[in-house]
C-alpha cells in the first residue's frame, strides 16, 4: 500500500510569528518546521503501510525558498521520499492554487492508494485544501478521520462529527483528512534523522506541474483585516463559606447541564 | 578552513527531539518519582523506544550508529529535566553496554549486548569498594581460578543500575594473579548479593546498591578483556564516562540558568523584577558564562572522542569544570528562588540535592585535578 501525505512546513510556533502588513499573511521567510497537525497524518500513513505489510509513505509539500527542514522531520519518522514544490511565483497563492499544486505533486509521484492531509494547518486554518485536492484528483474524500482501517481494498473510516462519529466505507484510492491527536506521532530516532539527510526530495516549480501560479494578484481570496481576538473575561470568584456547593449547583443548573 | 563552533544540523534536530521527549514523557512525572524514590522502568522503556541506549553502538548490534556527541546531547537534554533519569541512561550506556562492546569477545557481545543496546536490559559496573575507589590499587575483591571457573569474593559500593528489575549483568573489577581483571556476573548468580538500595541525598529515582560477592562462581568465559588489563580497561571506560557525566552536569547547569532567568523576570521585590537588581543580574551573567564554558568543554571532549583522539585530559577538564559549575548553578538558582527554592515543590530543590554527586561519581574533583596536573608533567 502506497500512501502520500501532504505536509505543511510552518514557522516554529515556539518563536513569535509576524504578519506582513501589506498582505496580512504570516511571514514564512525563516526556517520552517513540520506542522504538528501533519505529524498525525505521517504517523497514520506509517501505521497503515506497516499494517498492510508493504508499500511506502511519500510526502509532498509546498514551501518558499526550497525549505525542507519540516519535510526532513517526516522523512526521519519513516517516509521514504518527497516532492517539494517551491517557486517564488507561488507566493500569495490561495487555497485553490495550493490544492492544484499539491494535486500536481501527487500526480508526479504517480498517484497512491491513499492521500492523507491534516484537516487544517496550524498557521493558515483555511481547512479547504484537502477537499479541493480530492476534487481535482477525482478521488472520493473523507474528512475529519479519527481512525482509519483498510479492509479488503476498502477504507473504513470513523469520521468525527459534532455529535459523535460516522462509520464511513470508501473505495480506494481515496483522500482523507485526519484530525489531530488520533494517533501518537513517533519521535524520530537519531538513525532516522541521519537517514533522512540522504532520502530523495524532488524539487519542482509550478510550471513543472503545469500549474499557473497566480500569486498575490490572481488569488481568489484575500485577508481583508486582522484584528486582535477579544481578551477572555475573568471568571467569577466565589469565596468558600462552607455552603459554596449550592452556588456550584446553581451555576451548573443555569447552564442546563444538570 | 576556519574554526566552526556550530553543532551539525542533524545533531541540533536530534537535541530538539530529545528535549521534546523529555518535556512530554518525563517532566510530568519526575517530581513524583523523586519523592517516592521510585526507579522508573517506564522511563527506561520510553528511552529505549527512542533508541537512546543503543545510540552510539553500530547497527549490527541494533544500535543507532551515532557518535559520542549525540549521546552527550541526549544525556544533557534528559538531565535538564531530571538528573536521576539522566544518570540511569548515562550509566546504562557507558558502564553497562560500553565495556561489553569495547572489551567483549564476539561470543560475549552476542550474549549480552543486544538487550543492553535495545534497553530491554540494564548493565552495571562495579569498580568502587568500601575501601577503594579511584585508588584501585587498594581494592580487595579477588577472583580465584577454580577448574574452568572463577570464584569471586569481595564487596562493591555505590553501584548504579545494579538492582533494577531488568538488570542483566554487573561487570566487576577483581584482583587475580595476573593483576586486576574484569568479570561479567549475570544477575541472579548465586553468591552475588545486591544489598538494599541506599538512602541517598539526591538521585532518588536512580538505582544504587552495594554488591557483595560471596564465593560467587562464574564460568571462565565470563572474564571480560585480557587478564591483568582490567585496570587499564576500566580507566578507558571511565574517560568516556567522564564526558557523559559532564553532559549530565551541563544539563543541570542549563536547567538552573533557564529556571532562574524565568523566575528573575517574574518575581518582584522593591517594585521591580529581581532580575533588574544588579545583584541577581550579575549572578545570572556569571551563570550564563559557566554554562557556555561547560558546553564548550563538554562538546570539545566529545568531539575529540569522535575523532579517535586522546581524551584523558579533555575528559578530566570537562568533568571537573562542568560538575563544579553545576553545583554552583544549583546554589545560585536556589538563592535566586529564595524560600521557594528550598521547598520540594520547586525543581530547583531537587536539582540542588542531585548536583553534589556530580563532583564525586566517575572520579572526584580531586581525582580530576590529579589527572590534569599529571598531564602538566607534575
Coordinates of C-alpha atoms in Angstrom, one line a residue:
Chain A
X1 CA 0.0 0.0 0.0
X2 CA 1.4 3.4 -1.0
X3 CA 0.4 6.5 0.8
X4 CA 1.2 10.1 0.1
X5 CA 1.0 12.6 3.0
X6 CA 0.6 16.3 2.4
X7 CA 2.8 18.1 4.9
X8 CA 2.9 21.8 5.6
X9 CA 6.0 23.5 6.8
X10 CA 5.2 26.4 9.1
X11 CA 7.1 28.9 11.2
X12 CA 8.0 27.5 14.6
X13 CA 5.1 28.3 16.9
X14 CA 7.7 28.5 19.8
X15 CA 9.1 31.7 18.3
X16 CA 6.8 34.7 18.0
X17 CA 5.4 35.0 14.4
X18 CA 4.9 38.2 12.5
X19 CA 2.4 39.3 9.9
X20 CA 3.3 41.0 6.7
X21 CA 1.4 44.3 7.0
X22 CA 0.9 44.6 3.2
X23 CA -0.8 41.2 2.8
X24 CA -1.8 40.3 6.4
X25 CA -0.2 36.9 5.8
X26 CA 2.2 35.2 8.2
X27 CA 5.8 35.8 7.3
X28 CA 7.3 32.5 6.2
X29 CA 10.8 33.5 5.2
X30 CA 12.7 31.9 8.0
X31 CA 13.4 28.3 9.0
X32 CA 10.2 26.2 8.9
X33 CA 9.2 23.1 10.9
X34 CA 6.7 20.3 10.3
X35 CA 3.2 21.4 11.2
X36 CA 2.3 19.3 14.2
X37 CA -1.1 18.7 12.8
X38 CA 0.5 16.9 9.8
X39 CA 2.7 14.7 12.1
X40 CA -0.6 12.7 12.8
X41 CA -1.1 12.1 9.1
X42 CA 2.5 10.9 8.7
X43 CA 2.2 8.6 11.7
X44 CA -1.2 7.2 10.4
X45 CA 0.4 6.6 7.0
X46 CA 3.3 4.7 8.5
X47 CA 1.0 2.6 10.6
X48 CA -1.3 1.8 7.6
X49 CA 1.7 0.8 5.4
X50 CA 3.0 -1.3 8.3
X51 CA -0.4 -3.0 8.8
X52 CA -0.6 -3.6 5.0
X53 CA 2.7 -5.4 5.2
X54 CA 4.3 -3.5 2.4
X55 CA 4.5 -0.3 0.4
X56 CA 5.8 3.1 1.2
X57 CA 5.0 6.5 2.5
X58 CA 5.9 9.6 0.4
X59 CA 5.4 13.2 1.4
X60 CA 4.6 16.3 -0.6
X61 CA 4.9 19.9 0.4
X62 CA 4.7 23.4 -1.0
X63 CA 7.1 25.9 0.7
X64 CA 9.1 29.1 -0.1
X65 CA 12.9 29.2 -0.6
X66 CA 13.3 25.4 -1.2
X67 CA 12.7 24.9 2.5
X68 CA 12.7 21.3 3.5
X69 CA 13.5 21.2 7.3
X70 CA 10.0 20.2 8.1
X71 CA 10.0 17.6 5.4
X72 CA 13.2 16.1 6.9
X73 CA 11.3 15.5 10.1
X74 CA 8.7 13.5 8.3
X75 CA 11.4 11.6 6.4
X76 CA 13.2 11.0 9.8
X77 CA 9.9 9.4 11.1
X78 CA 10.0 6.9 8.2
X79 CA 8.7 8.4 5.0
X80 CA 10.9 7.3 2.1
X81 CA 10.8 10.2 -0.4
X82 CA 9.3 13.6 -1.1
X83 CA 8.3 16.2 -3.6
X84 CA 8.7 19.8 -2.7
X85 CA 7.1 22.5 -4.8
X86 CA 9.0 25.7 -4.3
X87 CA 8.5 28.7 -6.6
X88 CA 8.7 32.4 -5.9
X89 CA 5.7 32.8 -8.3
X90 CA 3.6 30.8 -5.8
X91 CA 4.0 33.4 -3.1
X92 CA 0.5 34.5 -2.0
X93 CA -1.3 31.5 -3.6
X94 CA -4.8 30.9 -2.3
X95 CA -6.1 27.6 -1.1
X96 CA -7.3 26.5 -4.6
X97 CA -3.9 27.2 -6.2
X98 CA -2.3 25.3 -3.3
X99 CA -4.6 22.4 -3.9
X100 CA -3.7 22.4 -7.7
X101 CA 0.0 22.4 -6.8
X102 CA -0.4 19.5 -4.3
X103 CA -2.6 17.6 -6.7
X104 CA 0.1 18.0 -9.3
X105 CA 2.7 16.8 -6.8
X106 CA 0.5 13.7 -6.2
X107 CA 0.5 13.0 -9.9
X108 CA 4.3 13.5 -10.2
X109 CA 4.6 10.6 -7.8
X110 CA 2.2 8.5 -10.0
X111 CA -0.7 8.7 -7.5
X112 CA -1.1 6.4 -4.5
X113 CA -3.7 4.2 -2.8
X114 CA -4.3 6.8 -0.3
X115 CA -3.6 10.5 0.1
X116 CA -3.6 11.9 3.6
X117 CA -3.8 15.5 4.7
X118 CA -4.4 17.3 8.0
X119 CA -7.9 18.8 8.5
X120 CA -6.3 22.3 8.6
X121 CA -2.9 23.8 9.0
X122 CA -1.8 25.4 12.3
X123 CA -0.8 28.7 10.6
X124 CA -3.4 29.3 7.9
X125 CA -6.5 27.4 9.1
X126 CA -8.4 27.6 5.8
X127 CA -9.2 23.9 6.1
X128 CA -10.3 23.6 2.5
X129 CA -7.2 22.3 0.6
X130 CA -7.9 18.5 1.1
X131 CA -11.4 18.6 -0.4
X132 CA -10.2 20.7 -3.3
X133 CA -7.4 18.3 -4.0
X134 CA -9.8 15.3 -3.9
X135 CA -12.0 17.1 -6.5
X136 CA -9.0 17.9 -8.7
X137 CA -7.7 14.3 -8.5
X138 CA -11.2 12.8 -9.0
X139 CA -10.9 10.9 -5.7
X140 CA -13.5 10.3 -3.1
X141 CA -12.7 12.2 0.1
X142 CA -13.5 11.6 3.8
X143 CA -12.9 14.4 6.1
X144 CA -12.2 14.5 9.9
X145 CA -11.0 10.9 10.0
X146 CA -10.3 9.8 13.6
X147 CA -9.5 6.2 12.8
X148 CA -8.7 4.5 9.6
X149 CA -8.5 0.9 8.6
X150 CA -8.0 -0.8 5.2
X151 CA -10.3 -3.8 4.8
X152 CA -10.3 -5.8 1.6
X153 CA -9.4 -2.9 -0.7
X154 CA -11.8 -0.5 1.0
X155 CA -11.2 2.2 3.5
X156 CA -13.2 2.1 6.8
X157 CA -13.2 5.5 8.5
X158 CA -14.6 6.7 11.7
X159 CA -15.4 10.3 10.9
X160 CA -15.6 12.8 13.7
X161 CA -18.9 14.7 13.9
X162 CA -20.3 17.2 16.4
X163 CA -22.4 14.5 18.0
X164 CA -20.0 11.6 17.8
X165 CA -18.7 9.8 14.7
X166 CA -19.9 8.3 11.5
X167 CA -18.7 5.0 10.2
X168 CA -17.8 5.5 6.5
X169 CA -16.7 3.0 4.0
X170 CA -15.0 4.3 0.9
X171 CA -13.3 2.7 -2.1
X172 CA -9.6 3.2 -2.7
X173 CA -7.8 5.2 -4.0
X174 CA -9.1 8.0 -1.8
X175 CA -8.1 11.1 0.0
X176 CA -8.7 11.6 3.7
X177 CA -8.1 14.4 6.2
X178 CA -7.2 13.4 9.7
X179 CA -7.8 15.2 12.9
X180 CA -5.1 16.0 15.4
X181 CA -4.5 13.6 18.3
X182 CA -5.9 10.5 16.6
X183 CA -2.5 8.7 16.7
X184 CA 0.6 9.3 18.7
X185 CA 3.3 10.5 16.3
X186 CA 6.6 8.7 16.9
X187 CA 9.7 10.6 17.8
X188 CA 12.3 10.4 15.1
X189 CA 15.3 8.4 16.1
X190 CA 18.9 9.5 15.6
X191 CA 19.3 6.9 12.9
X192 CA 16.1 8.2 11.2
X193 CA 17.4 11.8 11.4
X194 CA 20.7 10.8 9.8
X195 CA 19.0 8.7 7.2
X196 CA 16.6 11.5 6.3
X197 CA 19.5 13.5 5.0
X198 CA 20.0 11.3 2.1
X199 CA 16.4 10.5 1.2
X200 CA 15.4 11.9 -2.2
X201 CA 13.3 15.1 -2.3
X202 CA 12.4 16.1 -5.8
X203 CA 12.1 19.9 -6.1
X204 CA 9.5 21.2 -8.7
X205 CA 8.3 24.6 -9.8
X206 CA 4.6 25.5 -10.6
X207 CA 5.5 25.2 -14.4
X208 CA 6.9 21.7 -13.9
X209 CA 3.4 20.7 -12.7
X210 CA 1.5 22.7 -15.3
X211 CA 0.0 24.9 -12.7
X212 CA -0.5 28.6 -13.4
X213 CA 1.0 30.5 -10.5
X214 CA -1.5 33.3 -9.9
X215 CA 0.4 34.7 -6.9
X216 CA -0.9 37.6 -4.9
X217 CA -2.6 39.4 -7.9
X218 CA -4.6 36.4 -9.0
X219 CA -5.6 35.0 -5.7
X220 CA -9.3 34.4 -5.3
X221 CA -9.2 35.1 -1.7
X222 CA -7.7 38.0 0.4
X223 CA -7.2 38.6 4.0
X224 CA -9.1 41.9 4.4
X225 CA -8.4 42.6 8.0
X226 CA -6.6 41.2 11.0
X227 CA -7.9 42.1 14.4
X228 CA -6.9 41.3 18.0
X229 CA -9.0 38.5 19.5
X230 CA -11.2 39.7 22.4
X231 CA -9.4 39.0 25.7
X232 CA -11.1 36.3 27.7
X233 CA -13.1 37.8 30.6
X234 CA -12.0 36.8 34.1
X235 CA -14.3 34.3 35.7
X236 CA -16.4 34.8 38.8
X237 CA -14.6 34.0 42.0
X238 CA -16.7 32.8 44.9
X239 CA -15.1 32.5 48.3
X240 CA -16.0 29.3 50.0
X241 CA -18.2 30.0 53.0
X242 CA -19.0 26.3 53.7
X243 CA -22.1 26.5 51.5
X244 CA -20.5 27.1 48.2
X245 CA -21.7 23.8 46.8
X246 CA -25.1 25.4 46.4
X247 CA -23.6 28.1 44.2
X248 CA -22.0 25.4 42.1
X249 CA -25.3 23.6 41.7
X250 CA -27.0 26.9 40.8
X251 CA -24.3 27.7 38.3
X252 CA -24.5 24.3 36.6
X253 CA -28.3 24.5 36.6
X254 CA -28.1 27.8 34.9
X255 CA -26.0 26.2 32.2
X256 CA -28.7 23.5 31.9
X257 CA -26.1 20.8 32.2
X258 CA -27.7 19.2 35.3
Chain B
X1 CA 39.0 26.2 6.7
X2 CA 38.0 28.2 9.7
X3 CA 37.1 27.0 13.2
X4 CA 33.5 26.1 13.5
X5 CA 31.5 26.1 16.7
X6 CA 28.2 25.0 15.2
X7 CA 27.0 21.6 16.1
X8 CA 26.0 19.6 13.0
X9 CA 22.4 20.3 11.9
X10 CA 21.3 16.7 12.4
X11 CA 22.6 16.9 16.0
X12 CA 20.6 20.0 16.7
X13 CA 17.5 18.3 15.2
X14 CA 18.1 15.3 17.5
X15 CA 18.6 17.5 20.5
X16 CA 15.2 19.1 19.9
X17 CA 13.6 15.6 19.6
X18 CA 15.1 14.5 22.9
X19 CA 14.2 17.8 24.6
X20 CA 10.6 17.4 23.4
X21 CA 10.6 13.8 24.5
X22 CA 11.9 14.8 28.0
X23 CA 9.3 17.6 28.3
X24 CA 6.4 15.4 27.2
X25 CA 7.2 12.0 28.6
X26 CA 9.4 12.6 31.6
X27 CA 8.8 16.0 33.1
X28 CA 5.2 15.4 34.3
X29 CA 6.4 12.5 36.5
X30 CA 9.9 13.3 37.7
X31 CA 8.9 15.1 40.9
X32 CA 6.7 12.1 41.8
X33 CA 9.4 9.6 41.1
X34 CA 11.9 11.6 43.2
X35 CA 9.5 11.9 46.1
X36 CA 8.6 8.2 46.1
X37 CA 12.3 7.1 45.4
X38 CA 10.8 5.2 42.5
X39 CA 13.1 3.7 39.9
X40 CA 11.1 4.5 36.7
X41 CA 11.2 1.4 34.5
X42 CA 8.6 3.2 32.4
X43 CA 11.2 6.0 31.7
X44 CA 13.8 3.3 30.7
X45 CA 11.3 1.7 28.3
X46 CA 10.4 5.1 26.8
X47 CA 14.1 6.0 26.3
X48 CA 14.7 2.5 24.9
X49 CA 11.9 3.1 22.3
X50 CA 13.7 6.3 21.3
X51 CA 16.8 4.3 20.8
X52 CA 18.8 6.1 23.4
X53 CA 20.5 3.1 24.9
X54 CA 21.8 2.0 21.6
X55 CA 22.7 5.4 20.3
X56 CA 26.4 5.0 20.0
X57 CA 26.6 1.4 19.0
X58 CA 26.8 0.0 15.5
X59 CA 23.7 -1.0 13.7
X60 CA 24.8 -4.7 13.6
X61 CA 24.0 -4.7 17.4
X62 CA 20.7 -2.9 16.9
X63 CA 22.3 0.4 17.7
X64 CA 21.8 3.8 16.1
X65 CA 25.3 4.2 14.7
X66 CA 25.5 7.7 16.3
X67 CA 28.6 9.4 17.6
X68 CA 29.5 10.2 21.2
X69 CA 28.4 13.8 20.7
X70 CA 24.8 12.6 20.0
X71 CA 24.9 10.7 23.3
X72 CA 26.1 13.7 25.2
X73 CA 23.3 15.8 23.8
X74 CA 20.7 13.1 24.8
X75 CA 22.1 12.9 28.3
X76 CA 22.2 16.7 28.6
X77 CA 18.6 17.1 27.5
X78 CA 17.3 14.3 29.7
X79 CA 19.5 15.7 32.6
X80 CA 18.0 19.1 32.1
X81 CA 14.6 17.6 33.1
X82 CA 15.8 15.1 35.6
X83 CA 19.2 14.1 36.8
X84 CA 18.2 10.6 38.1
X85 CA 16.8 9.6 34.7
X86 CA 19.9 11.1 33.1
X87 CA 22.3 9.0 35.2
X88 CA 20.3 5.9 34.5
X89 CA 20.8 6.5 30.8
X90 CA 24.4 7.5 31.1
X91 CA 25.4 4.5 33.3
X92 CA 23.3 2.1 31.2
X93 CA 25.2 3.1 28.1
X94 CA 28.6 4.0 29.5
X95 CA 29.0 1.4 32.3
X96 CA 26.5 -1.3 31.2
X97 CA 26.8 -1.8 27.5
X98 CA 30.1 0.0 26.7
X99 CA 32.5 -2.4 28.5
X100 CA 30.9 -5.4 26.7
X101 CA 31.1 -3.6 23.4
X102 CA 34.7 -2.4 23.9
X103 CA 36.3 -5.4 25.5
X104 CA 34.0 -8.3 25.0
X105 CA 34.7 -11.3 22.7
X106 CA 32.3 -11.8 19.8
X107 CA 30.5 -14.5 21.9
X108 CA 30.2 -12.2 24.9
X109 CA 28.9 -9.4 22.7
X110 CA 26.3 -11.7 21.1
X111 CA 25.2 -12.9 24.5
X112 CA 24.8 -9.6 26.4
X113 CA 25.0 -6.7 24.0
X114 CA 21.6 -6.9 22.1
X115 CA 19.5 -6.4 25.2
X116 CA 21.7 -3.7 26.6
X117 CA 21.7 -1.9 23.3
X118 CA 17.9 -2.1 22.9
X119 CA 17.3 -1.0 26.5
X120 CA 15.5 -4.2 27.3
X121 CA 18.1 -4.8 30.0
X122 CA 20.5 -2.6 32.0
X123 CA 24.1 -3.4 32.9
X124 CA 26.1 -2.1 35.8
X125 CA 29.8 -1.7 36.5
X126 CA 31.3 -2.4 39.9
X127 CA 34.7 -0.7 40.5
X128 CA 34.3 1.2 43.8
X129 CA 34.7 -0.7 47.0
X130 CA 34.0 0.3 50.6
X131 CA 37.8 0.8 51.0
X132 CA 38.8 1.8 47.5
X133 CA 37.6 4.0 44.6
X134 CA 39.8 5.7 42.1
X135 CA 42.8 4.2 44.0
X136 CA 42.1 0.9 42.5
X137 CA 45.4 -0.4 43.9
X138 CA 43.7 -0.6 47.3
X139 CA 40.8 -2.8 46.0
X140 CA 40.5 -6.2 47.8
X141 CA 37.9 -8.0 45.7
X142 CA 39.6 -11.2 44.5
X143 CA 38.9 -13.7 41.7
X144 CA 40.5 -17.2 42.1
X145 CA 40.5 -19.7 39.3
X146 CA 38.8 -23.0 40.3
X147 CA 38.9 -25.5 37.5
X148 CA 37.2 -23.8 34.5
X149 CA 35.5 -21.3 36.7
X150 CA 36.4 -18.2 38.6
X151 CA 35.3 -17.6 42.2
X152 CA 34.9 -14.0 43.3
X153 CA 34.9 -12.7 46.9
X154 CA 34.7 -9.1 48.0
X155 CA 32.3 -6.1 48.1
X156 CA 31.5 -3.3 45.8
X157 CA 29.9 0.0 46.7
X158 CA 27.6 2.6 45.1
X159 CA 26.8 0.6 42.0
X160 CA 24.3 2.3 39.7
X161 CA 21.7 0.2 38.0
X162 CA 22.8 -2.9 39.8
X163 CA 19.5 -3.8 41.4
X164 CA 16.8 -2.9 38.9
X165 CA 14.1 -5.4 37.7
X166 CA 15.8 -5.5 34.3
X167 CA 19.5 -5.6 35.4
X168 CA 21.1 -8.3 33.4
X169 CA 24.8 -8.1 34.4
X170 CA 27.2 -6.5 36.8
X171 CA 30.7 -6.2 35.5
X172 CA 33.2 -6.1 38.3
X173 CA 36.9 -5.5 38.7
X174 CA 38.8 -8.1 40.8
X175 CA 42.3 -9.0 41.6
X176 CA 43.8 -12.1 40.0
X177 CA 47.4 -13.4 40.0
X178 CA 47.8 -11.7 36.6
X179 CA 46.6 -8.3 38.1
X180 CA 43.3 -6.6 38.0
X181 CA 40.8 -8.2 35.7
X182 CA 37.1 -7.6 34.8
X183 CA 34.4 -10.2 35.2
X184 CA 30.8 -10.2 34.0
X185 CA 28.4 -11.5 36.6
X186 CA 24.9 -12.2 35.3
X187 CA 22.1 -11.0 37.7
X188 CA 20.9 -13.8 39.9
X189 CA 24.2 -15.6 40.0
X190 CA 24.4 -17.4 43.4
X191 CA 26.8 -15.5 45.7
X192 CA 26.2 -12.1 44.2
X193 CA 24.1 -10.3 46.8
X194 CA 22.5 -7.0 45.9
X195 CA 22.2 -5.0 49.1
X196 CA 19.1 -2.9 49.8
X197 CA 19.1 0.5 47.9
X198 CA 21.0 3.3 49.6
X199 CA 19.2 6.2 51.1
X200 CA 20.8 9.0 49.1
X201 CA 20.9 12.8 49.4
X202 CA 19.8 13.0 45.7
X203 CA 19.3 10.9 42.6
X204 CA 16.3 9.4 44.4
X205 CA 14.9 8.0 41.2
X206 CA 18.1 6.2 40.3
X207 CA 19.0 2.7 41.4
X208 CA 22.1 2.3 43.6
X209 CA 23.2 -0.6 45.7
X210 CA 26.1 -2.2 47.4
X211 CA 27.1 -5.5 45.9
X212 CA 28.5 -8.4 47.9
X213 CA 30.4 -11.2 46.3
X214 CA 30.4 -14.3 48.5
X215 CA 32.0 -17.3 46.8
X216 CA 30.3 -16.0 43.6
X217 CA 31.2 -18.5 40.8
X218 CA 31.2 -17.6 37.1
X219 CA 32.4 -19.7 34.2
X220 CA 35.8 -19.0 32.6
X221 CA 34.2 -17.3 29.6
X222 CA 32.9 -14.5 31.9
X223 CA 36.3 -13.0 32.1
X224 CA 36.0 -9.7 30.1
X225 CA 39.1 -8.5 28.3
X226 CA 42.6 -9.8 28.9
X227 CA 43.5 -10.9 32.4
X228 CA 45.6 -8.2 34.1
X229 CA 44.3 -5.5 31.7
X230 CA 41.3 -4.7 33.9
X231 CA 42.8 -1.6 35.4
X232 CA 43.8 -0.2 32.0
X233 CA 40.4 -1.0 30.5
X234 CA 38.3 0.5 33.2
X235 CA 40.3 3.7 33.1
X236 CA 39.4 4.0 29.5
X237 CA 35.7 3.3 30.3
X238 CA 35.9 6.0 32.9
X239 CA 37.3 8.5 30.5
X240 CA 34.2 8.1 28.3
X241 CA 32.0 8.2 31.3
X242 CA 33.5 11.4 32.5
X243 CA 32.4 13.2 29.3
X244 CA 29.0 11.7 29.8
X245 CA 28.8 13.0 33.4
X246 CA 30.0 16.3 32.1
X247 CA 27.0 16.3 29.7
X248 CA 24.7 15.4 32.7
X249 CA 26.1 18.3 34.7
X250 CA 25.7 20.6 31.7
X251 CA 22.0 19.7 31.6
X252 CA 21.8 20.5 35.4
X253 CA 23.5 23.9 34.9
X254 CA 21.4 24.8 31.9
X255 CA 18.2 23.9 33.7
X256 CA 19.3 26.2 36.6
X257 CA 20.1 29.1 34.3
X258 CA 16.8 28.8 32.5
X259 CA 14.6 28.4 35.6
X260 CA 16.4 31.2 37.3
X261 CA 16.2 33.5 34.4
X262 CA 12.4 33.0 34.1
X263 CA 11.9 33.4 37.8
X264 CA 14.0 36.6 37.9
X265 CA 11.8 38.2 35.3
X266 CA 8.6 37.4 37.2
X267 CA 9.4 37.7 40.9
X268 CA 9.3 41.3 42.0
X269 CA 10.9 43.0 45.1
X270 CA 11.1 46.7 45.8
X271 CA 8.7 47.3 42.9
X272 CA 10.6 45.6 40.1
X273 CA 11.6 42.2 38.9
X274 CA 14.5 40.8 40.9
X275 CA 16.4 40.3 37.6
X276 CA 16.5 44.1 37.4
X277 CA 18.5 44.3 40.6
X278 CA 22.2 44.2 39.8
X279 CA 22.9 41.5 42.4
X280 CA 20.7 39.0 40.6
X281 CA 21.5 40.2 37.1
X282 CA 25.2 39.7 37.7
X283 CA 24.7 36.3 39.3
X284 CA 22.8 35.2 36.2
X285 CA 25.5 36.7 33.9
X286 CA 28.1 34.6 35.7
X287 CA 25.8 31.5 35.4
X288 CA 25.5 32.1 31.7
X289 CA 29.3 32.2 31.3
X290 CA 29.6 29.0 33.3
X291 CA 27.0 27.2 31.1
X292 CA 28.8 28.4 28.0
X293 CA 32.2 27.2 29.2
X294 CA 30.7 23.9 30.3
X295 CA 29.1 23.4 26.9
X296 CA 32.3 24.2 25.1
X297 CA 34.4 21.8 27.3
X298 CA 31.9 19.0 27.1
X299 CA 31.3 19.2 23.3
X300 CA 35.0 19.5 22.6
X301 CA 35.8 16.4 24.7
X302 CA 33.0 14.5 22.8
X303 CA 34.4 15.8 19.5
X304 CA 37.9 14.6 20.4
X305 CA 36.5 11.2 21.3
X306 CA 34.6 11.0 18.0
X307 CA 37.9 11.9 16.2
X308 CA 39.5 9.0 17.9
X309 CA 42.0 11.3 19.7
X310 CA 43.3 11.1 23.2
X311 CA 40.6 12.3 25.6
X312 CA 42.2 11.8 29.1
X313 CA 42.9 15.4 29.8
X314 CA 39.9 16.8 28.0
X315 CA 37.5 14.5 29.7
X316 CA 39.0 15.3 33.1
X317 CA 38.9 19.1 32.4
X318 CA 35.3 18.9 31.2
X319 CA 34.2 16.8 34.1
X320 CA 35.9 18.9 36.7
X321 CA 34.7 22.3 35.4
X322 CA 31.2 21.3 34.4
X323 CA 30.3 19.4 37.6
X324 CA 31.6 22.2 39.8
X325 CA 29.7 24.7 37.6
X326 CA 26.6 22.6 38.1
X327 CA 26.9 22.6 41.9
X328 CA 27.4 26.3 41.8
X329 CA 24.5 26.7 39.5
X330 CA 22.1 24.9 41.8
X331 CA 23.3 27.0 44.7
X332 CA 22.8 30.3 42.8
X333 CA 19.4 29.1 41.5
X334 CA 18.3 28.2 45.0
X335 CA 19.4 31.6 46.2
X336 CA 17.6 33.4 43.4
X337 CA 14.4 31.4 44.1
X338 CA 14.8 32.2 47.8
X339 CA 12.4 30.4 50.1
X340 CA 10.6 28.9 47.0
X341 CA 13.8 27.2 46.1
X342 CA 14.0 25.5 49.4
X343 CA 10.6 23.9 49.0
X344 CA 10.4 20.5 47.4
X345 CA 7.6 21.7 45.1
X346 CA 10.3 23.5 43.2
X347 CA 12.5 21.6 40.7
X348 CA 15.3 23.8 42.0
X349 CA 15.3 22.0 45.3
X350 CA 15.6 18.6 43.5
X351 CA 18.5 19.8 41.3
X352 CA 20.2 21.2 44.5
X353 CA 20.1 17.8 46.1
X354 CA 21.0 16.0 42.9
X355 CA 24.1 18.1 41.9
X356 CA 26.6 17.3 44.6
X357 CA 27.2 13.7 43.5
X358 CA 28.3 15.0 40.1
X359 CA 31.6 16.2 41.8
X360 CA 32.1 12.7 43.2
X361 CA 31.0 10.0 40.8
X362 CA 33.3 8.8 38.0
X363 CA 36.2 10.3 39.8
X364 CA 36.0 13.1 42.3
X365 CA 37.1 16.6 41.5
X366 CA 40.3 15.9 43.4
X367 CA 41.0 12.9 41.1
X368 CA 40.3 15.1 38.0
X369 CA 42.8 17.7 39.3
X370 CA 45.3 14.9 39.9
X371 CA 44.8 13.7 36.3
X372 CA 45.1 17.2 34.9
X373 CA 48.2 18.1 37.0
X374 CA 49.9 14.9 35.9
X375 CA 49.1 15.9 32.4
X376 CA 51.1 19.1 33.1
X377 CA 54.1 16.9 34.0
X378 CA 53.7 17.4 37.7

